[in-house]
mmCIF file of C-alpha atoms in Angstrom:
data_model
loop_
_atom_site.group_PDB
_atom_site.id
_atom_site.type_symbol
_atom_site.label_atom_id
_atom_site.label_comp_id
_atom_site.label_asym_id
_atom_site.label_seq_id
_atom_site.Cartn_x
_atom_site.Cartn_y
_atom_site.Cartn_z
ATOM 1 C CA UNK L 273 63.813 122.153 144.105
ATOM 2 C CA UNK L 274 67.246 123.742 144.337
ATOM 3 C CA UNK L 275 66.743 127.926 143.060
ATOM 4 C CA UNK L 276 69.361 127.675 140.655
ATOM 5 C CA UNK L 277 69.488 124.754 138.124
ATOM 6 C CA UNK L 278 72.143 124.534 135.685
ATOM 7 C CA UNK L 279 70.012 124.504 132.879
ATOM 8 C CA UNK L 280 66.303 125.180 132.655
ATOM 9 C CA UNK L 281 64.549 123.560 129.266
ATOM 10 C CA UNK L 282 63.000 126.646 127.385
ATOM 11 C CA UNK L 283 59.204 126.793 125.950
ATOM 12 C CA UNK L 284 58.663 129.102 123.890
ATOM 13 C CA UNK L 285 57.624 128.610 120.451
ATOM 14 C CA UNK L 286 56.845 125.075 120.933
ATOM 15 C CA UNK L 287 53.323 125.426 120.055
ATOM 16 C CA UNK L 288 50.978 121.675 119.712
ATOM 17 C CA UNK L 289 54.299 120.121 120.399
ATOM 18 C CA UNK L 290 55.129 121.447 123.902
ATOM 19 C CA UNK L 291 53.710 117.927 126.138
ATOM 20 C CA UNK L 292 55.725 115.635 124.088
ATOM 21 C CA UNK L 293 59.366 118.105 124.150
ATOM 22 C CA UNK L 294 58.819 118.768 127.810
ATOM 23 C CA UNK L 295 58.634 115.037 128.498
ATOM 24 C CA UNK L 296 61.044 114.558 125.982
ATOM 25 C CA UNK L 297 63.787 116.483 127.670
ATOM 26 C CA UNK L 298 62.773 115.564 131.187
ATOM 27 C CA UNK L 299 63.521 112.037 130.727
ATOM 28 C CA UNK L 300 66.678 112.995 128.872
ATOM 29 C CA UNK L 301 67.833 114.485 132.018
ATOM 30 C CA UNK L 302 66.290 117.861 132.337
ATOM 31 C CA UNK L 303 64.331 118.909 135.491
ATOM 32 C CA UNK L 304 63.639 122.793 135.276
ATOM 33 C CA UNK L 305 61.262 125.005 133.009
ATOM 34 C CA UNK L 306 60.670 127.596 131.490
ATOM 35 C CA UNK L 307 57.255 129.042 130.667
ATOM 36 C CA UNK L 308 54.795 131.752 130.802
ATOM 37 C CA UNK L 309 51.215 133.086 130.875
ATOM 38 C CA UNK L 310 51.654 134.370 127.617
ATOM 39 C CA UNK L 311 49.365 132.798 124.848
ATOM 40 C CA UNK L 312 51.375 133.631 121.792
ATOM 41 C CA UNK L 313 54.108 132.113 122.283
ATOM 42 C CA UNK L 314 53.706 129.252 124.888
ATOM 43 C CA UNK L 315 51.493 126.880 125.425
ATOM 44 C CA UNK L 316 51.926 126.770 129.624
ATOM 45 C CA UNK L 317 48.580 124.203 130.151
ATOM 46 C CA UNK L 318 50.779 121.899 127.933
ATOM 47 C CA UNK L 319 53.565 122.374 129.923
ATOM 48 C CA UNK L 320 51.134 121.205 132.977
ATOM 49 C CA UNK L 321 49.971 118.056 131.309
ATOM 50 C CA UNK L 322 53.541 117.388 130.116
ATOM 51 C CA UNK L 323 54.271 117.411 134.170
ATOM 52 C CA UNK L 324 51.637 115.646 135.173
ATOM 53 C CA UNK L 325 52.530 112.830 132.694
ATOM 54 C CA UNK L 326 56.261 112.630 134.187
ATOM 55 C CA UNK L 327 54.982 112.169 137.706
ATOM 56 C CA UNK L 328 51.703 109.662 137.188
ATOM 57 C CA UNK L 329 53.857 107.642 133.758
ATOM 58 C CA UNK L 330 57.366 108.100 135.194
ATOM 59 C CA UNK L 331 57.771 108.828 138.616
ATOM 60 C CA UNK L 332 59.036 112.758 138.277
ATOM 61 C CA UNK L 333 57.769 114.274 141.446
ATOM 62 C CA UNK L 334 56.987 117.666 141.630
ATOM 63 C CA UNK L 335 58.930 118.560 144.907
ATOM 64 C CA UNK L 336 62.078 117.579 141.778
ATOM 65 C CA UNK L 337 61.177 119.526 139.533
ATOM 66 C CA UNK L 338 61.544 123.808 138.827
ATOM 67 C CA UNK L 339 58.912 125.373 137.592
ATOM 68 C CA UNK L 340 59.347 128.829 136.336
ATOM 69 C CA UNK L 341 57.016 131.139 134.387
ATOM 70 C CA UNK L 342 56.285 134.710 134.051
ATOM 71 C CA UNK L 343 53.645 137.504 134.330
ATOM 72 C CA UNK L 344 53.510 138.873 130.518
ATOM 73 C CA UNK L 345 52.025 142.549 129.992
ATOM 74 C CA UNK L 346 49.185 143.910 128.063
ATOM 75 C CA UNK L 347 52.115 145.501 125.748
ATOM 76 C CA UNK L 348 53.650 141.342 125.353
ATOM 77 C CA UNK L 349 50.576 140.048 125.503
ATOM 78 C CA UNK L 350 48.212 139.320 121.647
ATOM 79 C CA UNK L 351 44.893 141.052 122.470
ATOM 80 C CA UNK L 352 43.515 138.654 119.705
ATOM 81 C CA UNK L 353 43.943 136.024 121.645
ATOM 82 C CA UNK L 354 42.607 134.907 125.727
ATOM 83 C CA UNK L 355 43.928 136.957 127.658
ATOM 84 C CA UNK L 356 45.052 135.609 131.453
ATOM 85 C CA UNK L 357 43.348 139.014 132.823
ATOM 86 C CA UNK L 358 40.945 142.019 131.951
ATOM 87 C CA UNK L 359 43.655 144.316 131.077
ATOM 88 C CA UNK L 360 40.902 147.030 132.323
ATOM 89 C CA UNK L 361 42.450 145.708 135.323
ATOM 90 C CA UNK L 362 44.536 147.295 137.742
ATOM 91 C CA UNK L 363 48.271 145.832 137.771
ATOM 92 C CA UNK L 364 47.716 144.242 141.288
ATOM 93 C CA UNK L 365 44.760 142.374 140.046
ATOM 94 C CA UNK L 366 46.052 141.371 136.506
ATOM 95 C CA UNK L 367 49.064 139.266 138.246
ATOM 96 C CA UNK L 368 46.993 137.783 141.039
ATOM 97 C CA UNK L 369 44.483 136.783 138.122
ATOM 98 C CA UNK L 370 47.729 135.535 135.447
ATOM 99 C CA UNK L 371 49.223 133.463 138.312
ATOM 100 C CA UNK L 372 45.984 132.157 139.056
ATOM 101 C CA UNK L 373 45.546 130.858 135.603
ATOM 102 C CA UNK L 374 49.531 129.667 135.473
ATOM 103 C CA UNK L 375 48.819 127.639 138.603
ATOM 104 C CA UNK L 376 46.388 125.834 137.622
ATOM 105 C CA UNK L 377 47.652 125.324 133.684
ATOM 106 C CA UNK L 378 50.564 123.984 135.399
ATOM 107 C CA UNK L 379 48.945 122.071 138.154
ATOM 108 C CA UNK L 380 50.902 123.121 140.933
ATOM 109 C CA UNK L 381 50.297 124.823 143.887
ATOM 110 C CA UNK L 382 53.201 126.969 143.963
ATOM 111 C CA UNK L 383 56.091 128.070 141.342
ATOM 112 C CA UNK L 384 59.436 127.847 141.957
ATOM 113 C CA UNK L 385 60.272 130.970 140.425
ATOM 114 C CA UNK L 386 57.941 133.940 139.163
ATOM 115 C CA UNK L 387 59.384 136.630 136.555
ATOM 116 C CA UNK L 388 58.155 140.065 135.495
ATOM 117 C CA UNK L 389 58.140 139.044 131.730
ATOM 118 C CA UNK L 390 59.748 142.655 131.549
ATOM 119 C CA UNK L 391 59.560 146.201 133.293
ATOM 120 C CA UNK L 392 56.058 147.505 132.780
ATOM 121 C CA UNK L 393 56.051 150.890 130.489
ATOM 122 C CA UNK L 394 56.921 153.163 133.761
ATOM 123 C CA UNK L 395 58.920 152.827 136.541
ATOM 124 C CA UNK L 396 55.823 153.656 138.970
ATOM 125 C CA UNK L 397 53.885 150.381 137.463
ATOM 126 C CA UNK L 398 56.972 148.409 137.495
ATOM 127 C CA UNK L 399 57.116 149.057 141.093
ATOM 128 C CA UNK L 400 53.455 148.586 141.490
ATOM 129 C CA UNK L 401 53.774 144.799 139.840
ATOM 130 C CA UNK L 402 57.035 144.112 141.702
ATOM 131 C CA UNK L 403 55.326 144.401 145.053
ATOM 132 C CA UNK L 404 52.658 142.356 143.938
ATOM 133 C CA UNK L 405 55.235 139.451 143.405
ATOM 134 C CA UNK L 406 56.703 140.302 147.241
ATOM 135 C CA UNK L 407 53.121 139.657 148.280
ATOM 136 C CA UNK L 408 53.089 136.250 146.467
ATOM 137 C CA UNK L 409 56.023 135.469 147.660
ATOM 138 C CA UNK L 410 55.049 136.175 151.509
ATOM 139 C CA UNK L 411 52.420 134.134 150.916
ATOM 140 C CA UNK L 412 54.195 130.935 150.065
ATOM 141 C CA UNK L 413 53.257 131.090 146.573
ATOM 142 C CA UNK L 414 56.039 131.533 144.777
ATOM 143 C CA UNK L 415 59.471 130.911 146.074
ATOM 144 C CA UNK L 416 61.959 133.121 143.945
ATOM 145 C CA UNK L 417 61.203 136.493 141.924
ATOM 146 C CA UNK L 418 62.908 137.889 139.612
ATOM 147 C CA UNK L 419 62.548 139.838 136.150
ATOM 148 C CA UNK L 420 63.198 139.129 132.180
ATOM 149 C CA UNK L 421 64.265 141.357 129.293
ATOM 150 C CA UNK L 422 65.606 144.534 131.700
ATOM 151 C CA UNK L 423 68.726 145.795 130.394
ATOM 152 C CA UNK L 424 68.810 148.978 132.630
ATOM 153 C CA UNK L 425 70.344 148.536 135.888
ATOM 154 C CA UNK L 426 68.745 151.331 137.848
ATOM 155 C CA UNK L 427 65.500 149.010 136.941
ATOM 156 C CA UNK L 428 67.240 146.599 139.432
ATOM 157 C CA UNK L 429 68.154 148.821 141.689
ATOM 158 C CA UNK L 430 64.720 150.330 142.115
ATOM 159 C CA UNK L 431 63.102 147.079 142.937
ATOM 160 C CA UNK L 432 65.716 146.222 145.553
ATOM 161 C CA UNK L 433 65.060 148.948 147.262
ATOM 162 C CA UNK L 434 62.061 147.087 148.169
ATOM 163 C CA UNK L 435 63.233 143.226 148.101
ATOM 164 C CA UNK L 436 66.167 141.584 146.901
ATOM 165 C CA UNK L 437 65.823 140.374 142.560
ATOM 166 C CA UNK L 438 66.766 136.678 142.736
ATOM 167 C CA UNK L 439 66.682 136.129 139.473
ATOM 168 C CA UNK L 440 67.268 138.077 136.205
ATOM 169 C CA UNK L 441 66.409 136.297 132.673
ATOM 170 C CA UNK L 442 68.062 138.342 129.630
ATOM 171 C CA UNK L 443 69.450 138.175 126.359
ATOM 172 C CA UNK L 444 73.044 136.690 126.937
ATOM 173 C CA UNK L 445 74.756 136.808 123.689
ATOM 174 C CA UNK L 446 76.978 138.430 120.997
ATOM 175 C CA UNK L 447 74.688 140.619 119.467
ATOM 176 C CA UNK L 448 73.993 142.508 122.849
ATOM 177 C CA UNK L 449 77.670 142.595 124.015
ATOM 178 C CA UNK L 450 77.366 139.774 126.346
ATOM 179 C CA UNK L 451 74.770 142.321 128.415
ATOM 180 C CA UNK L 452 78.253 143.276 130.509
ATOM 181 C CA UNK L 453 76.417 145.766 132.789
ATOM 182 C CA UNK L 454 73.416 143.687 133.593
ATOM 183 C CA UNK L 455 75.388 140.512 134.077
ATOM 184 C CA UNK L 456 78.360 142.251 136.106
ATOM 185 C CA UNK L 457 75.381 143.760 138.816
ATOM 186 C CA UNK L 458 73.953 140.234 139.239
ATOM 187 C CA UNK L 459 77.300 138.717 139.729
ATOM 188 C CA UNK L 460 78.360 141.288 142.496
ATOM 189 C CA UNK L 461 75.093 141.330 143.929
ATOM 190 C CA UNK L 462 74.655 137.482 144.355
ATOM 191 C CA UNK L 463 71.887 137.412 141.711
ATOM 192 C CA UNK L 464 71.081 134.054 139.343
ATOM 193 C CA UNK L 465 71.663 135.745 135.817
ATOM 194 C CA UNK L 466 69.787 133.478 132.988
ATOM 195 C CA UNK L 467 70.446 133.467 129.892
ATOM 196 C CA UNK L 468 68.487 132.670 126.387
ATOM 197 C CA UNK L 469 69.325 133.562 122.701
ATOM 198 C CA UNK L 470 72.992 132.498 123.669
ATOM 199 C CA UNK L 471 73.042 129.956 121.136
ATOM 200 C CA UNK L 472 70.687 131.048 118.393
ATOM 201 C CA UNK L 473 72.364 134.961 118.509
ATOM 202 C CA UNK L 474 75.875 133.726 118.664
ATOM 203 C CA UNK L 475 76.327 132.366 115.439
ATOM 204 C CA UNK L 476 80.233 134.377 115.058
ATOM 205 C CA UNK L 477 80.870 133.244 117.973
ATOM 206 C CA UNK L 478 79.989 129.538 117.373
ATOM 207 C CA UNK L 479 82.198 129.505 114.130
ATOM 208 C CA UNK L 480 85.372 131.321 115.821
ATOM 209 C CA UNK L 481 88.242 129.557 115.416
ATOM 210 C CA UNK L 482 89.005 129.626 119.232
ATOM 211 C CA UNK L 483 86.024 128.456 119.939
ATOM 212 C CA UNK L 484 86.011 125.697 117.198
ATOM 213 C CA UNK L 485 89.593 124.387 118.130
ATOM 214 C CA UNK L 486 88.381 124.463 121.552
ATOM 215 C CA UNK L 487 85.358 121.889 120.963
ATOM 216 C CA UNK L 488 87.665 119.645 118.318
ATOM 217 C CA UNK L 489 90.438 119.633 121.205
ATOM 218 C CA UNK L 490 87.851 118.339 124.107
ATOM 219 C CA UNK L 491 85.789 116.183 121.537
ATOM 220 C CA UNK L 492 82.474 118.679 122.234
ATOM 221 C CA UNK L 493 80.296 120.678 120.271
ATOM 222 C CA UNK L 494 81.103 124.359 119.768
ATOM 223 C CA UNK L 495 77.226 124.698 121.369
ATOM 224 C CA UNK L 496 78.761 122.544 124.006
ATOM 225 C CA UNK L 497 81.868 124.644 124.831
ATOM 226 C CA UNK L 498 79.399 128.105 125.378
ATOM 227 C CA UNK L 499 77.461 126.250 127.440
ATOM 228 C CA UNK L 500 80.306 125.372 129.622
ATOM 229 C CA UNK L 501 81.269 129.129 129.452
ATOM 230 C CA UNK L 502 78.188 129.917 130.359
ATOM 231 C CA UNK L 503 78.071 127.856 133.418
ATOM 232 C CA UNK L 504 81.654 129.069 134.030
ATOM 233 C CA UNK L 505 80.724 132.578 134.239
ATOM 234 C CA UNK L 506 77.563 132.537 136.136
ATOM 235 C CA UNK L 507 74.692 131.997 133.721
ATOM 236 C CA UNK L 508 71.964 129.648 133.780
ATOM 237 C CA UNK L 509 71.159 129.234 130.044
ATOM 238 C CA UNK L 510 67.839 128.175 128.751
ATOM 239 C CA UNK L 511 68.057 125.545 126.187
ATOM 240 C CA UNK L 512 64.962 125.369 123.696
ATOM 241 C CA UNK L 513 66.317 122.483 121.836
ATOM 242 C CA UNK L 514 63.752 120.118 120.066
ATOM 243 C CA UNK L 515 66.709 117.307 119.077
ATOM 244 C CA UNK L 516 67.191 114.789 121.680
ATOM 245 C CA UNK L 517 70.420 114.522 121.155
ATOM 246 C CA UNK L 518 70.984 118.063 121.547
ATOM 247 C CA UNK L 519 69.351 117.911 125.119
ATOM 248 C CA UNK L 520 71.874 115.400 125.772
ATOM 249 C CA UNK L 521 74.843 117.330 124.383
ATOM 250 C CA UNK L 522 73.688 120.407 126.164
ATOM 251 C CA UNK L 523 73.267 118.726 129.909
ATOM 252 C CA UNK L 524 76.520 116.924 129.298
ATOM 253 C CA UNK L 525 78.181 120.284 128.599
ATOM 254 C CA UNK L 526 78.428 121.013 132.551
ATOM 255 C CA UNK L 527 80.779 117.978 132.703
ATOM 256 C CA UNK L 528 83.273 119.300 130.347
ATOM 257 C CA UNK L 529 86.770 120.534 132.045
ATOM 258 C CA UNK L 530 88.798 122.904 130.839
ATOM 259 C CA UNK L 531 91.718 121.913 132.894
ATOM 260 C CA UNK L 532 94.234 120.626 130.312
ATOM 261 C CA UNK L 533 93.087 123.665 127.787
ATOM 262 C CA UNK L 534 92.825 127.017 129.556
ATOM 263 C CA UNK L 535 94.970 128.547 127.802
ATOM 264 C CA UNK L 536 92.261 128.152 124.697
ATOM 265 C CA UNK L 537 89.925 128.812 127.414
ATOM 266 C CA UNK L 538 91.426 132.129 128.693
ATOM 267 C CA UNK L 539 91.342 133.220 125.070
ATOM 268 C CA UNK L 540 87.874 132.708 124.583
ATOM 269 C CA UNK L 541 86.750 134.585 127.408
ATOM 270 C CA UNK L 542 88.773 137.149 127.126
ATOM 271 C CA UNK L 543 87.142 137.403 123.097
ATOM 272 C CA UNK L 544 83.629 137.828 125.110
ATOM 273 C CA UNK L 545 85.070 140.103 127.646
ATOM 274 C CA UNK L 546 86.850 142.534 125.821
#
């Protein structure tokens, strides 16, 4: 499957519900997602069945389809609930055993993407799990790495002093100041830059008058037209929609042009980028 979708379908918080909105948005068009080992908030074995269901019911084979999850901390992780490893563990040994357990929730035999669900509480043990992904990866196990939630780019730097990050999944949105230094070191350094909270945490930005004229001018959404920004500016957004017609609105959103408006265009931008 090609590393860099346009648009991955988010999990989280989908609890009982996650097999039927992962088909749901599949066969609405989707065909990347986003998951992780991380009990509290997803439900990855549901994700799994939800795939397994789209190939045996509808023909969705797996070589079509990104799969992306994540390797969760003790510190993310609910202790009240299974945990993926012993967290008496060493860090080597608690991401051999989470992928382990993500591999075979998700019945696959290899991810397209595996994420640090954020830098461990030092540097040294952020290092230590980092190589641990390399190693996956030289094995054929996973085919990207990358990292979530690190907002710090000498994190970044660090681990590339070992490997190259592929991919980094972060907050993208108004509240954080459009995460300008993170995003700016993965577009110079040829790095896929996801994004999630862009709609929920951009609620001024949704209801700004350029953006508003914008959407009423091209006959979109206002969700619509920062998705198309998003794509325009190097993000991969997650969308965690449970409408069907908002999975539609938000994979049509790539199709939009901005050719006959960039004047409106320029001026939205440049209200994110000042």
């Amino acid at each position: 499957m090609n590393l860099a979708p346009k648009l991955i379908y988010g999990t989280a918080w989908k609890g009982e519900k996650t097999t039927h909105l992962v088909i749901s948005a599949f066969l609405q068009g989707f065909r990347a997602v986003d998951t992780a080992c991380q009990p509290k908030h997803y439900r990855e074995d549901l994700v799994g069945e939800a795939l397994e269901i789209l190939q045996d019911k509808h023909s969705i084979k797996r070589e079509d389809v990104y799969i992306q999850t994540k390797f969760t901390p003790f510190s993310g992780q609910d202790p009240t609930q299974p945990l993926p490893y012993n967290s008496r563990d060493s860090i080597p040994a608690q991401i051999k055993s989470s992928l382990s357990k993500s591999l075979a929730s998700l019945r696959t035999s290899y991810l397209d993407a595996y994420l640090l669900h954020s830098p461990l509480r030092t540097l040294p043990l952020t290092m230590e799990a980092w190589r641990t992904l390399m190693a996956a990866q030289d094995e054929g196990t996973v085919r990207a790495i990358g990292i979530s939630n690190v907002y710090d780019v000498g994190v970044l730097k660090a681990l590339e002093k070992e490997r190259k990050v592929q991919i980094v999944q972060n907050r993208w949105y108004e509240g954080n100041a459009w995460d300008k230094e993170v995003w700016a070191y993965c577009k110079e350094n040829g790095i896929i830059y996801q994004s999630f909270w862009t709609l929920t945490g951009s609620p001024a930005l949704l209801t700004h008058p350029y953006t508003t004229s914008l959407a009423d001018k091209l006959d979109v959404t206002a969700e619509q037209i920062l998705f198309k920004l998003a794509h325009l500016n190097n993000v991969v957004p997650l969308s965690g929609t449970t409408s069907e017609l908002h999975m539609q609105q938000d994979l049509a959103a790539e199709r939009i042009v901005f050719k006959e408006v960039l004047d409106d265009y320029k001026r939205l931008t440049d209200l994110i980028w000042s």
